[in-house]
mmCIF file of C-alpha atoms in Angstrom:
data_model
loop_
_atom_site.group_PDB
_atom_site.id
_atom_site.type_symbol
_atom_site.label_atom_id
_atom_site.label_comp_id
_atom_site.label_asym_id
_atom_site.label_seq_id
_atom_site.Cartn_x
_atom_site.Cartn_y
_atom_site.Cartn_z
ATOM 1 C CA MET A 1 -0.076 -0.029 -0.123
ATOM 2 C CA LYS A 2 1.683 3.181 -1.222
ATOM 3 C CA LEU A 3 0.578 6.651 0.258
ATOM 4 C CA PHE A 4 1.406 9.888 -1.435
ATOM 5 C CA VAL A 5 1.269 13.273 0.546
ATOM 6 C CA GLN A 6 0.833 16.197 -1.850
ATOM 7 C CA ILE A 7 1.804 19.627 -0.772
ATOM 8 C CA PRO A 8 0.684 22.553 -3.273
ATOM 9 C CA CYS A 9 3.114 25.396 -2.565
ATOM 10 C CA LEU A 10 3.350 28.975 -3.444
ATOM 11 C CA ASN A 11 6.466 30.717 -1.881
ATOM 12 C CA GLU A 12 6.240 28.489 1.255
ATOM 13 C CA GLU A 13 10.218 28.492 2.000
ATOM 14 C CA ALA A 14 9.519 29.566 5.548
ATOM 15 C CA THR A 15 6.787 26.991 6.402
ATOM 16 C CA LEU A 16 7.526 24.157 4.375
ATOM 17 C CA PRO A 17 10.079 22.757 6.783
ATOM 18 C CA LEU A 18 7.612 22.608 9.492
ATOM 19 C CA VAL A 19 5.222 20.663 7.367
ATOM 20 C CA LEU A 20 7.789 17.994 6.038
ATOM 21 C CA ALA A 21 9.050 17.681 9.556
ATOM 22 C CA SER A 22 5.517 16.751 10.803
ATOM 23 C CA ILE A 23 4.547 14.297 8.045
ATOM 24 C CA PRO A 24 4.735 10.650 9.791
ATOM 25 C CA ARG A 25 7.000 8.207 7.650
ATOM 26 C CA GLU A 26 5.428 5.154 9.359
ATOM 27 C CA ILE A 27 1.907 4.651 9.151
ATOM 28 C CA PRO A 28 0.095 1.494 10.139
ATOM 29 C CA GLY A 29 -1.371 -0.505 6.978
ATOM 30 C CA ILE A 30 0.954 1.766 4.609
ATOM 31 C CA ASP A 31 3.840 0.190 3.198
ATOM 32 C CA GLU A 32 5.554 3.285 1.640
ATOM 33 C CA VAL A 33 5.039 7.075 2.404
ATOM 34 C CA HIS A 34 6.212 9.271 -0.387
ATOM 35 C CA VAL A 35 5.963 13.253 -0.367
ATOM 36 C CA VAL A 36 5.202 15.405 -3.636
ATOM 37 C CA VAL A 37 5.720 18.885 -3.543
ATOM 38 C CA ILE A 38 3.683 20.902 -5.949
ATOM 39 C CA ASP A 39 5.582 24.110 -6.725
ATOM 40 C CA ASP A 40 2.769 26.727 -8.319
ATOM 41 C CA GLY A 41 5.098 29.266 -9.569
ATOM 42 C CA SER A 42 6.868 30.130 -6.603
ATOM 43 C CA THR A 43 9.648 32.861 -6.694
ATOM 44 C CA ASP A 44 11.285 31.869 -3.487
ATOM 45 C CA ARG A 45 13.479 28.974 -2.498
ATOM 46 C CA THR A 46 10.559 26.529 -1.947
ATOM 47 C CA VAL A 47 12.046 23.853 -4.315
ATOM 48 C CA GLU A 48 15.676 24.254 -3.321
ATOM 49 C CA ILE A 49 14.518 23.708 0.535
ATOM 50 C CA ALA A 50 12.177 20.743 -0.401
ATOM 51 C CA ARG A 51 14.975 18.835 -2.255
ATOM 52 C CA ALA A 52 17.374 19.878 0.580
ATOM 53 C CA LEU A 53 15.094 18.193 2.974
ATOM 54 C CA GLY A 54 15.023 15.045 0.975
ATOM 55 C CA VAL A 55 12.054 15.772 -1.037
ATOM 56 C CA GLN A 56 12.393 13.237 -4.353
ATOM 57 C CA HIS A 57 9.203 14.091 -6.070
ATOM 58 C CA VAL A 58 8.514 17.586 -6.881
ATOM 59 C CA VAL A 59 5.963 18.839 -9.956
ATOM 60 C CA ARG A 60 6.768 22.493 -11.106
ATOM 61 C CA HIS A 61 4.725 25.049 -12.741
ATOM 62 C CA THR A 62 6.646 27.859 -14.218
ATOM 63 C CA ARG A 63 3.844 30.370 -13.317
ATOM 64 C CA ASN A 64 1.097 30.468 -11.029
ATOM 65 C CA LEU A 65 -1.778 28.177 -12.232
ATOM 66 C CA GLY A 66 -3.926 27.941 -8.964
ATOM 67 C CA LEU A 67 -4.941 25.623 -6.341
ATOM 68 C CA ALA A 68 -7.127 23.394 -8.619
ATOM 69 C CA ARG A 69 -4.665 22.717 -11.122
ATOM 70 C CA SER A 70 -1.803 21.950 -8.605
ATOM 71 C CA PHE A 71 -4.175 19.573 -6.942
ATOM 72 C CA ARG A 72 -5.112 17.591 -10.384
ATOM 73 C CA ASP A 73 -1.179 17.647 -11.358
ATOM 74 C CA GLY A 74 -0.099 16.310 -8.071
ATOM 75 C CA VAL A 75 -2.871 13.757 -8.546
ATOM 76 C CA ASP A 76 -1.814 12.684 -11.878
ATOM 77 C CA TYR A 77 1.723 12.480 -10.696
ATOM 78 C CA ALA A 78 1.024 10.389 -7.716
ATOM 79 C CA LEU A 79 -1.221 7.947 -9.778
ATOM 80 C CA ALA A 80 1.543 7.653 -12.382
ATOM 81 C CA HIS A 81 3.939 6.487 -9.699
ATOM 82 C CA GLY A 82 1.544 3.749 -8.260
ATOM 83 C CA ALA A 83 -0.278 5.706 -5.378
ATOM 84 C CA ASP A 84 -3.203 3.611 -3.648
ATOM 85 C CA ILE A 85 -4.113 6.957 -1.454
ATOM 86 C CA VAL A 86 -3.125 10.514 -1.959
ATOM 87 C CA VAL A 87 -3.399 12.747 1.126
ATOM 88 C CA ASN A 88 -3.706 16.573 0.166
ATOM 89 C CA THR A 89 -2.194 19.133 2.777
ATOM 90 C CA ASP A 90 -1.167 22.595 2.606
ATOM 91 C CA GLY A 91 2.321 24.123 2.313
ATOM 92 C CA ASP A 92 1.489 26.791 4.978
ATOM 93 C CA ASN A 93 1.473 24.342 7.991
ATOM 94 C CA GLN A 94 -2.309 24.959 8.448
ATOM 95 C CA TYR A 95 -3.125 21.456 9.101
ATOM 96 C CA PRO A 96 -1.595 18.828 11.590
ATOM 97 C CA GLN A 97 0.277 16.347 9.375
ATOM 98 C CA GLU A 98 0.732 14.119 12.341
ATOM 99 C CA MET A 99 -2.824 13.243 12.279
ATOM 100 C CA ILE A 100 -2.655 11.513 8.773
ATOM 101 C CA PRO A 101 -2.903 8.133 10.189
ATOM 102 C CA ASP A 102 -6.200 9.110 11.448
ATOM 103 C CA LEU A 103 -7.168 10.444 8.149
ATOM 104 C CA VAL A 104 -6.441 7.450 5.980
ATOM 105 C CA ALA A 105 -7.770 5.149 8.557
ATOM 106 C CA PRO A 106 -11.444 5.079 7.092
ATOM 107 C CA ILE A 107 -10.148 4.274 3.755
ATOM 108 C CA LEU A 108 -7.877 1.494 4.870
ATOM 109 C CA ARG A 109 -10.774 0.085 6.960
ATOM 110 C CA GLY A 110 -12.638 -0.090 3.693
ATOM 111 C CA GLU A 111 -15.552 2.536 5.174
ATOM 112 C CA ALA A 112 -14.758 5.372 2.869
ATOM 113 C CA GLU A 113 -13.077 6.327 -0.515
ATOM 114 C CA ILE A 114 -12.576 9.919 0.472
ATOM 115 C CA ALA A 115 -11.923 11.209 4.014
ATOM 116 C CA ILE A 116 -12.007 14.981 5.000
ATOM 117 C CA GLY A 117 -10.326 16.505 8.054
ATOM 118 C CA ASP A 118 -13.179 18.558 10.045
ATOM 119 C CA ARG A 119 -11.238 21.466 11.351
ATOM 120 C CA GLN A 120 -14.056 22.096 13.957
ATOM 121 C CA THR A 121 -14.085 25.593 12.755
ATOM 122 C CA ALA A 122 -16.298 26.815 15.552
ATOM 123 C CA THR A 123 -13.232 26.373 17.692
ATOM 124 C CA ILE A 124 -10.605 28.308 15.649
ATOM 125 C CA GLU A 125 -9.793 31.359 17.264
ATOM 126 C CA HIS A 126 -8.688 33.450 14.238
ATOM 127 C CA PHE A 127 -11.760 32.755 12.423
ATOM 128 C CA SER A 128 -14.402 35.629 12.729
ATOM 129 C CA PRO A 129 -17.844 35.091 13.824
ATOM 130 C CA PHE A 130 -18.867 35.998 10.356
ATOM 131 C CA LYS A 131 -16.359 33.539 8.639
ATOM 132 C CA LYS A 132 -17.575 30.763 11.062
ATOM 133 C CA LEU A 133 -21.126 31.258 10.038
ATOM 134 C CA MET A 134 -20.351 31.488 6.354
ATOM 135 C CA GLN A 135 -18.292 28.148 6.692
ATOM 136 C CA ARG A 136 -21.243 26.217 8.630
ATOM 137 C CA VAL A 137 -23.604 27.563 5.938
ATOM 138 C CA GLY A 138 -21.475 26.535 3.154
ATOM 139 C CA SER A 139 -20.941 23.055 4.320
ATOM 140 C CA ARG A 140 -24.574 22.666 4.688
ATOM 141 C CA VAL A 141 -25.321 23.879 1.133
ATOM 142 C CA VAL A 142 -22.557 21.631 -0.280
ATOM 143 C CA SER A 143 -23.874 18.490 1.707
ATOM 144 C CA ALA A 144 -27.273 19.051 0.462
ATOM 145 C CA ALA A 145 -26.017 19.327 -3.121
ATOM 146 C CA ALA A 146 -24.008 16.007 -2.630
ATOM 147 C CA GLY A 147 -26.323 14.247 -0.577
ATOM 148 C CA THR A 148 -24.276 13.782 2.221
ATOM 149 C CA SER A 149 -23.461 15.464 5.755
ATOM 150 C CA LEU A 150 -20.243 17.089 6.030
ATOM 151 C CA PRO A 151 -19.246 19.581 8.835
ATOM 152 C CA ASP A 152 -16.453 21.115 7.047
ATOM 153 C CA ALA A 153 -16.631 21.063 3.249
ATOM 154 C CA ALA A 154 -14.324 23.766 2.617
ATOM 155 C CA SER A 155 -11.312 21.943 4.396
ATOM 156 C CA GLY A 156 -8.308 21.103 2.094
ATOM 157 C CA PHE A 157 -6.987 18.343 4.531
ATOM 158 C CA ARG A 158 -8.056 15.216 2.741
ATOM 159 C CA ALA A 159 -7.350 11.701 1.759
ATOM 160 C CA TYR A 160 -8.306 10.220 -1.536
ATOM 161 C CA SER A 161 -8.401 6.381 -2.583
ATOM 162 C CA ARG A 162 -6.935 5.317 -6.034
ATOM 163 C CA ALA A 163 -10.286 4.245 -6.859
ATOM 164 C CA ALA A 164 -12.042 7.664 -5.945
ATOM 165 C CA LEU A 165 -9.478 9.640 -7.791
ATOM 166 C CA MET A 166 -9.752 7.574 -11.074
ATOM 167 C CA ARG A 167 -13.659 8.704 -10.906
ATOM 168 C CA LEU A 168 -13.050 12.362 -10.108
ATOM 169 C CA ALA A 169 -12.693 15.087 -12.754
ATOM 170 C CA VAL A 170 -11.739 18.433 -11.605
ATOM 171 C CA LEU A 171 -12.708 21.094 -13.943
ATOM 172 C CA THR A 172 -12.910 24.258 -11.929
ATOM 173 C CA GLN A 173 -9.929 26.745 -11.756
ATOM 174 C CA PHE A 174 -10.212 28.180 -8.362
ATOM 175 C CA SER A 175 -10.575 25.286 -5.878
ATOM 176 C CA TYR A 176 -11.169 21.544 -6.075
ATOM 177 C CA THR A 177 -12.934 21.310 -2.628
ATOM 178 C CA MET A 178 -16.302 21.884 -3.217
ATOM 179 C CA GLU A 179 -16.650 20.458 -6.767
ATOM 180 C CA THR A 180 -15.069 16.887 -5.817
ATOM 181 C CA ILE A 181 -17.421 16.533 -3.114
ATOM 182 C CA ILE A 182 -20.221 17.381 -4.921
ATOM 183 C CA GLN A 183 -19.254 15.019 -7.709
ATOM 184 C CA ALA A 184 -18.379 12.163 -5.070
ATOM 185 C CA GLY A 185 -21.623 12.565 -3.698
ATOM 186 C CA ASN A 186 -23.472 12.313 -7.078
ATOM 187 C CA LYS A 187 -21.248 9.196 -7.784
ATOM 188 C CA HIS A 188 -22.198 7.601 -4.520
ATOM 189 C CA LEU A 189 -18.634 7.473 -3.127
ATOM 190 C CA PRO A 190 -18.560 6.941 0.395
ATOM 191 C CA ILE A 191 -17.259 9.903 2.382
ATOM 192 C CA ALA A 192 -15.999 10.137 5.781
ATOM 193 C CA SER A 193 -15.366 13.074 8.020
ATOM 194 C CA VAL A 194 -12.353 12.965 10.471
ATOM 195 C CA PRO A 195 -12.375 15.619 13.359
ATOM 196 C CA VAL A 196 -8.861 17.209 13.462
ATOM 197 C CA THR A 197 -7.113 20.183 14.857
ATOM 198 C CA THR A 198 -5.380 23.234 13.166
ATOM 199 C CA ASN A 199 -1.954 24.818 13.721
ATOM 200 C CA ALA A 200 -1.550 28.525 14.489
ATOM 201 C CA LYS A 201 -2.195 30.907 11.324
ATOM 202 C CA THR A 202 1.202 31.525 9.896
ATOM 203 C CA ARG A 203 0.003 34.022 6.966
ATOM 204 C CA PRO A 204 -3.011 35.318 5.239
ATOM 205 C CA SER A 205 -4.637 33.189 2.382
ATOM 206 C CA ARG A 206 -2.992 33.402 -0.871
ATOM 207 C CA LEU A 207 -6.054 31.691 -2.734
ATOM 208 C CA PHE A 208 -8.448 34.702 -2.507
ATOM 209 C CA ARG A 209 -8.023 38.354 -1.685
ATOM 210 C CA ASN A 210 -10.817 38.519 0.958
ATOM 211 C CA ILE A 211 -13.925 36.185 2.311
ATOM 212 C CA TRP A 212 -16.118 37.757 -0.436
ATOM 213 C CA GLN A 213 -14.278 36.666 -3.363
ATOM 214 C CA HIS A 214 -13.904 33.132 -1.794
ATOM 215 C CA MET A 215 -17.767 33.181 -1.158
ATOM 216 C CA GLY A 216 -18.551 34.204 -4.779
ATOM 217 C CA GLN A 217 -16.125 31.450 -6.111
ATOM 218 C CA SER A 218 -17.174 28.679 -3.906
ATOM 219 C CA GLY A 219 -20.776 29.450 -4.775
ATOM 220 C CA LYS A 220 -20.210 29.640 -8.577
ATOM 221 C CA ALA A 221 -18.521 26.171 -8.287
ATOM 222 C CA ILE A 222 -21.292 24.652 -6.081
ATOM 223 C CA VAL A 223 -24.069 25.837 -8.566
ATOM 224 C CA ARG A 224 -22.035 24.991 -11.799
ATOM 225 C CA SER A 225 -21.515 21.182 -10.073
ATOM 226 C CA TYR A 226 -25.129 21.030 -9.032
ATOM 227 C CA VAL A 227 -26.675 22.094 -12.064
ATOM 228 C CA MET A 228 -24.602 19.608 -14.177
ATOM 229 C CA TYR A 229 -25.684 16.793 -11.892
ATOM 230 C CA LYS A 230 -29.255 17.616 -10.905
ATOM 231 C CA PRO A 231 -30.611 19.999 -13.799
ATOM 232 C CA TYR A 232 -34.190 18.765 -13.263
ATOM 233 C CA GLY A 233 -33.902 19.873 -9.594
ATOM 234 C CA VAL A 234 -32.965 23.399 -10.762
ATOM 235 C CA PHE A 235 -34.787 24.155 -13.964
ATOM 236 C CA VAL A 236 -38.107 22.509 -13.028
ATOM 237 C CA THR A 237 -38.261 24.468 -9.622
ATOM 238 C CA LEU A 238 -37.640 27.556 -11.643
ATOM 239 C CA GLY A 239 -40.094 26.748 -14.265
ATOM 240 C CA VAL A 240 -42.775 26.039 -11.735
ATOM 241 C CA VAL A 241 -42.179 29.370 -10.042
ATOM 242 C CA PHE A 242 -42.174 31.321 -13.239
ATOM 243 C CA GLY A 243 -45.422 29.342 -14.367
ATOM 244 C CA VAL A 244 -47.133 30.120 -11.062
ATOM 245 C CA ALA A 245 -46.148 33.943 -11.531
ATOM 246 C CA ALA A 246 -47.571 33.976 -15.127
ATOM 247 C CA VAL A 247 -51.118 32.217 -14.157
ATOM 248 C CA ILE A 248 -51.799 34.545 -11.447
ATOM 249 C CA PRO A 249 -51.950 37.959 -13.269
ATOM 250 C CA LEU A 250 -53.423 36.110 -16.525
ATOM 251 C CA VAL A 251 -56.368 34.492 -14.645
ATOM 252 C CA ARG A 252 -56.747 37.750 -12.908
ATOM 253 C CA PHE A 253 -57.057 39.862 -16.076
ATOM 254 C CA LEU A 254 -59.364 36.875 -17.599
ATOM 255 C CA PHE A 255 -61.798 37.457 -14.717
ATOM 256 C CA LEU A 256 -61.680 41.206 -14.885
ATOM 257 C CA TRP A 257 -62.149 41.120 -18.677
ATOM 258 C CA ALA A 258 -65.108 38.393 -18.354
ATOM 259 C CA ASP A 259 -66.653 40.977 -15.814
ATOM 260 C CA GLY A 260 -66.332 43.993 -18.353
ATOM 261 C CA ARG A 261 -63.316 45.466 -16.531
ATOM 262 C CA GLY A 262 -60.509 44.318 -18.567
ATOM 263 C CA ASP A 263 -59.636 48.001 -19.831
ATOM 264 C CA GLY A 264 -56.394 49.437 -17.965
ATOM 265 C CA HIS A 265 -55.201 46.111 -16.790
ATOM 266 C CA VAL A 266 -53.148 45.209 -19.880
ATOM 267 C CA GLN A 267 -49.953 45.453 -17.271
ATOM 268 C CA SER A 268 -51.083 41.984 -16.015
ATOM 269 C CA VAL A 269 -51.116 40.542 -19.341
ATOM 270 C CA ILE A 270 -47.693 41.682 -20.224
ATOM 271 C CA PHE A 271 -46.276 40.599 -16.898
ATOM 272 C CA GLY A 272 -47.936 37.155 -17.144
ATOM 273 C CA THR A 273 -46.773 36.616 -20.796
ATOM 274 C CA THR A 274 -43.165 37.502 -19.586
ATOM 275 C CA MET A 275 -43.287 35.167 -16.898
ATOM 276 C CA LEU A 276 -44.900 32.304 -19.140
ATOM 277 C CA VAL A 277 -41.848 32.812 -21.710
ATOM 278 C CA GLY A 278 -39.288 32.746 -18.783
ATOM 279 C CA SER A 279 -41.238 29.283 -17.590
ATOM 280 C CA LEU A 280 -40.912 28.011 -20.999
ATOM 281 C CA LEU A 281 -37.415 28.881 -21.344
ATOM 282 C CA CYS A 282 -36.516 27.209 -18.015
ATOM 283 C CA PHE A 283 -38.188 23.784 -19.176
ATOM 284 C CA ALA A 284 -36.112 24.223 -22.555
ATOM 285 C CA LEU A 285 -32.936 24.789 -20.618
ATOM 286 C CA MET A 286 -33.734 21.691 -18.536
ATOM 287 C CA VAL A 287 -33.689 19.591 -21.686
ATOM 288 C CA ILE A 288 -30.602 21.105 -22.727
ATOM 289 C CA ALA A 289 -28.873 20.582 -19.384
ATOM 290 C CA ASP A 290 -29.955 16.912 -19.269
ATOM 291 C CA LEU A 291 -28.357 16.425 -22.658
ATOM 292 C CA LEU A 292 -25.208 18.014 -21.412
ATOM 293 C CA ARG A 293 -25.299 15.705 -18.061
ATOM 294 C CA THR A 294 -25.832 12.733 -20.083
ATOM 295 C CA ASN A 295 -22.806 13.919 -22.391
ATOM 296 C CA ARG A 296 -20.598 14.467 -19.371
ATOM 297 C CA THR A 297 -21.376 11.223 -17.820
ATOM 298 C CA ILE A 298 -20.264 9.535 -20.956
ATOM 299 C CA SER A 299 -17.264 11.689 -21.099
ATOM 300 C CA GLU A 300 -16.206 10.859 -17.653
ATOM 301 C CA GLU A 301 -16.717 7.467 -18.026
ATOM 302 C CA ILE A 302 -14.257 7.402 -20.959
ATOM 303 C CA LEU A 303 -11.850 9.646 -18.918
ATOM 304 C CA GLU A 304 -12.060 6.714 -16.118
ATOM 305 C CA ARG A 305 -11.206 4.131 -18.710
ATOM 306 C CA THR A 306 -8.308 6.330 -20.051
ATOM 307 C CA LYS A 307 -6.778 6.589 -16.492
ATOM 308 C CA GLU A 308 -7.126 2.761 -16.122
ATOM 309 C CA LEU A 309 -5.227 2.482 -19.237
ATOM 310 C CA GLN A 310 -2.442 5.102 -18.226
ATOM 311 C CA TYR A 311 -2.128 4.318 -14.492
ATOM 312 C CA GLY A 312 -3.532 0.680 -14.298
ATOM 313 C CA PRO A 313 -6.826 -0.505 -12.532
ATOM 314 C CA ALA A 314 -8.052 0.635 -9.094
ATOM 315 C CA GLN A 315 -9.338 -1.357 -6.313
ATOM 316 C CA PRO A 316 -12.196 -0.045 -4.391
ATOM 317 C CA ALA A 317 -11.708 0.479 -0.727
ATOM 318 C CA VAL A 318 -14.182 -2.146 0.482
ATOM 319 C CA SER A 319 -12.323 -4.706 -1.903
ATOM 320 C CA ARG A 320 -8.848 -3.780 -0.226
ATOM 321 C CA ALA A 321 -10.340 -4.265 3.354
ATOM 322 C CA ALA A 322 -11.887 -7.726 2.158
ATOM 323 C CA ALA A 323 -8.497 -8.895 0.820
ATOM 324 C CA ALA A 324 -6.481 -7.782 4.051
ATOM 325 C CA PRO A 325 -7.280 -10.955 6.063
ATOM 326 C CA ALA A 326 -6.603 -13.175 3.082
ATOM 327 C CA ALA A 327 -3.120 -11.002 2.732
ATOM 328 C CA ALA A 328 -2.297 -11.439 6.292
ATOM 329 C CA SER A 329 -2.624 -15.152 6.034
ATOM 330 C CA GLY A 330 -0.595 -15.518 2.717
ATOM 331 C CA ALA A 331 -3.554 -16.165 0.402
ATOM 332 C CA PRO A 332 -3.335 -15.082 -3.291
ATOM 333 C CA ALA A 333 -5.447 -12.064 -2.699
ATOM 334 C CA ALA A 334 -2.318 -10.168 -1.687
ATOM 335 C CA ALA A 335 -0.670 -10.680 -4.948
ATOM 336 C CA ALA A 336 -3.896 -9.429 -6.478
ATOM 337 C CA ASP A 337 -3.840 -6.266 -4.359
ATOM 338 C CA ASP A 338 -0.034 -5.698 -5.495
ATOM 339 C CA ALA A 339 -1.025 -6.035 -8.977
ATOM 340 C CA ALA A 340 -3.925 -3.492 -8.477
ATOM 341 C CA SER A 341 -1.831 -1.088 -7.236
ATOM 342 C CA THR A 342 1.073 -1.094 -9.993
ATOM 343 C CA PRO A 343 0.613 1.432 -12.624
ATOM 344 C CA ALA A 344 0.196 0.281 -16.611
ATOM 345 C CA SER A 345 2.714 3.129 -17.399
ATOM 346 C CA ARG A 346 4.850 5.655 -15.732
ATOM 347 C CA ARG A 347 5.670 9.201 -16.666
#
């Protein structure tokens, strides 16, 4: 069982040594622990420090491409090098790397394909009351969109099984956190929440300028993902709302017209007709969105097959857990597990 801990970095020369020093190198159930640093266009000595501290796996961007691209490139690198589990942490030492064994435990037990560290944001001192409220509201919105229950959906301290990474496709350019949860929920991948602590704040976030930008970008990612996977829920609701808003003024006008008092109420006709057109447009968009959803589903299946050809097949967590007792007794299942974790091609 091979674990890769990936660390996206942007000018993290001051904090990266703390992160690397706290990553456990021996974890029960894990045979190999590797660290990969994703340098997202750093202009300081981040890469030099990483190599000096023994990091053998480094992915470099010549310019800043953002967290989502860094996450995706790190995952591709880890899968190409035979990763069975990928843990994502941050280069600013926000997350407690010493809790990585707790984070990967649900995956090793076969209980989940994704484990998300719950920072217990209500207890974080440097979070303002407004930010705590928005974190709580945002987590509930994402949980509803994904059909799951997660107390801290924005947490970047996560563990993904190989099988989960084969099925997920990150398309957003801002942050992968919301999109992967909604995708996983709609693909029925089991997600576990693991309570963790956080380290003291070392610097302001470089991902967003302020909380409003973060809320706007996160909201856009949530809406985009939700509409893609559940177009009926969005457009049928809007179509019904516009339809009701059209019927009320039109019925009112018909009663007034039948009573001989229709003059002077043409506004009701105009408003009702406008709402009726809006309703029809919503139902038309629903058909288009459903076709796009079908096309995306096919594209994701093709992408999953392509990943299997490139990186080798993935074994679900439940299968790994079932194979563990056989592996302990020397049964052939151990050989199958090793074969499943070996990539078909390497970069």
